[in-house]
């Protein structure tokens, strides 16, 4: 029996998400060479007189003015991703709901909605609840080592027994 085997650790399996713009929050007087009153907010079109402002989509924003065009949630969290498509500012959930693609979990073969959090290892995608050892059912923590054998994930402690039972050694 041939198997595709990949060694990894939970630092290799990253949350899968897309993004187009990172939001920055800066003190006005440390970044600009001009008075803050000359800055215009991309949302309300008023001048920005606050000590802090946001920069996204090549515009400046009041912290309260940068929000998702669909659900209205605030996007002004430092380092949060902003999705911008077809002239709309979107939060992650709305972007994936509109433009994401559903897929199948490599473990249970059930549908993964585009907006769900997943774990990805190489070209395989898993529901969070399915990303566990195929032998002992233990969920992995950051730093845990595992072996990916075809679509099965096996923890370091169960590798020998798993490969023996499945006729790989």
Coordinates of C-alpha atoms in Angstrom, one line a residue:
X1 CA 0.0 0.0 0.0
X2 CA 1.4 3.4 -1.0
X3 CA 0.7 6.3 1.2
X4 CA 1.4 10.0 0.9
X5 CA 3.1 11.0 4.1
X6 CA 3.8 14.5 5.4
X7 CA 5.4 15.4 8.8
X8 CA 4.1 18.6 10.3
X9 CA 3.3 20.4 13.5
X10 CA 0.4 22.6 14.5
X11 CA 2.5 25.6 13.7
X12 CA 2.5 24.5 10.0
X13 CA -1.3 24.2 9.9
X14 CA -2.5 27.8 9.8
X15 CA -5.9 29.3 9.9
X16 CA -7.0 29.8 6.3
X17 CA -8.2 33.2 5.5
X18 CA -8.0 35.7 2.7
X19 CA -7.4 39.4 2.9
X20 CA -6.5 42.3 0.7
X21 CA -5.8 45.2 3.1
X22 CA -4.4 45.5 6.6
X23 CA -5.8 48.3 8.7
X24 CA -3.2 50.6 10.5
X25 CA -3.9 52.9 13.4
X26 CA -1.3 55.7 13.7
X27 CA -0.8 58.8 15.8
X28 CA -1.6 61.7 13.5
X29 CA 1.3 63.9 14.5
X30 CA 3.9 61.1 14.2
X31 CA 3.0 60.1 10.6
X32 CA 2.1 63.3 8.8
X33 CA 3.9 66.4 7.9
X34 CA 0.7 68.3 7.6
X35 CA -1.8 69.4 10.3
X36 CA -4.4 66.7 11.0
X37 CA -7.2 69.2 10.3
X38 CA -6.3 68.9 6.6
X39 CA -7.0 65.2 6.5
X40 CA -10.5 64.2 5.2
X41 CA -12.2 61.0 6.4
X42 CA -13.0 58.5 3.6
X43 CA -16.3 57.7 5.3
X44 CA -18.0 60.9 6.5
X45 CA -15.9 63.4 4.4
X46 CA -15.3 65.5 7.5
X47 CA -11.8 66.6 8.7
X48 CA -10.0 64.3 11.1
X49 CA -9.1 66.2 14.2
X50 CA -8.6 63.1 16.4
X51 CA -5.2 62.1 17.8
X52 CA -5.5 58.7 16.1
X53 CA -6.8 57.8 12.6
X54 CA -7.0 54.7 10.5
X55 CA -5.5 54.2 7.0
X56 CA -7.1 51.6 4.7
X57 CA -7.7 51.5 0.9
X58 CA -5.4 54.4 0.4
X59 CA -7.6 56.7 2.5
X60 CA -7.7 58.0 6.1
X61 CA -10.7 57.2 8.4
X62 CA -12.1 58.2 11.8
X63 CA -12.1 55.0 13.9
X64 CA -15.9 54.9 13.9
X65 CA -16.3 55.5 10.2
X66 CA -14.6 52.4 8.9
X67 CA -17.3 49.7 8.9
X68 CA -18.5 46.8 6.7
X69 CA -20.9 48.1 4.0
X70 CA -23.2 45.1 4.5
X71 CA -23.5 44.3 8.2
X72 CA -22.1 47.6 9.6
X73 CA -19.6 46.0 12.0
X74 CA -16.6 48.1 12.9
X75 CA -13.5 47.3 10.9
X76 CA -11.2 49.6 12.9
X77 CA -9.4 47.0 15.0
X78 CA -5.6 47.2 14.7
X79 CA -4.2 44.6 12.3
X80 CA -7.7 43.4 11.3
X81 CA -8.2 42.5 7.7
X82 CA -10.4 44.5 5.4
X83 CA -11.8 43.0 2.3
X84 CA -12.5 45.4 -0.6
X85 CA -14.2 44.2 -3.7
X86 CA -16.4 45.8 -6.3
X87 CA -16.1 49.1 -4.4
X88 CA -17.4 47.7 -1.1
X89 CA -15.7 47.4 2.2
X90 CA -16.4 44.0 3.8
X91 CA -15.7 42.1 7.0
X92 CA -14.3 38.6 6.6
X93 CA -17.7 36.9 7.1
X94 CA -19.5 38.9 4.5
X95 CA -16.7 38.7 2.0
X96 CA -16.6 34.9 2.3
X97 CA -20.4 34.7 2.3
X98 CA -20.5 36.6 -1.0
X99 CA -17.3 35.5 -2.8
X100 CA -15.9 32.5 -1.0
X101 CA -16.2 29.0 -2.2
X102 CA -17.5 26.0 -0.2
X103 CA -15.4 22.8 -0.1
X104 CA -15.3 19.4 1.5
X105 CA -13.5 18.3 4.7
X106 CA -10.7 15.9 4.0
X107 CA -11.7 13.9 7.1
X108 CA -15.5 13.6 7.1
X109 CA -16.3 14.6 3.4
X110 CA -19.0 17.0 4.6
X111 CA -19.4 20.5 3.3
X112 CA -17.2 23.3 4.7
X113 CA -18.9 26.7 4.3
X114 CA -16.6 29.4 2.9
X115 CA -16.9 31.5 6.1
X116 CA -16.1 28.6 8.5
X117 CA -12.7 28.5 10.3
X118 CA -10.7 25.6 9.1
X119 CA -7.3 23.9 9.5
X120 CA -5.2 23.4 6.3
X121 CA -2.4 21.0 5.9
X122 CA -0.8 21.0 2.5
X123 CA -3.7 20.7 0.0
X124 CA -6.1 19.2 2.6
X125 CA -8.7 21.3 4.5
X126 CA -10.5 20.2 7.7
X127 CA -13.3 21.3 9.9
X128 CA -11.8 22.4 13.3
X129 CA -13.6 19.5 15.0
X130 CA -12.2 17.0 12.4
X131 CA -8.6 18.1 12.9
X132 CA -7.7 15.3 15.4
X133 CA -5.8 12.1 15.6
X134 CA -7.4 9.3 13.6
X135 CA -6.2 6.7 16.2
X136 CA -7.0 8.3 19.6
X137 CA -9.3 11.2 18.6
X138 CA -7.2 13.7 20.5
X139 CA -7.5 17.3 19.2
X140 CA -4.2 18.9 18.4
X141 CA -2.8 21.9 20.3
X142 CA -0.2 24.4 19.0
X143 CA 3.2 22.7 18.8
X144 CA 1.8 19.1 18.7
X145 CA 3.5 17.0 16.0
X146 CA 1.5 14.8 13.7
X147 CA 1.9 12.7 10.6
X148 CA -0.5 13.2 7.6
X149 CA -1.0 9.8 5.9
X150 CA -3.2 10.3 2.8
X151 CA -6.0 12.2 4.5
X152 CA -5.6 10.8 8.0
X153 CA -3.8 12.8 10.7
X154 CA -2.0 10.7 13.4
X155 CA -0.4 12.1 16.5
X156 CA 3.2 11.4 17.3
X157 CA 2.3 8.9 20.1
X158 CA 0.1 6.7 17.8
X159 CA 2.2 6.7 14.6
X160 CA 3.8 3.3 15.1
X161 CA 0.6 1.5 16.1
X162 CA -1.4 3.2 13.3
X163 CA 1.0 2.3 10.6
X164 CA 1.2 -1.3 11.9
X165 CA -2.6 -1.7 12.0
X166 CA -3.0 -0.3 8.5
X167 CA -0.4 -2.5 7.0
X168 CA 2.2 0.2 6.3
X169 CA 5.1 -1.5 8.1

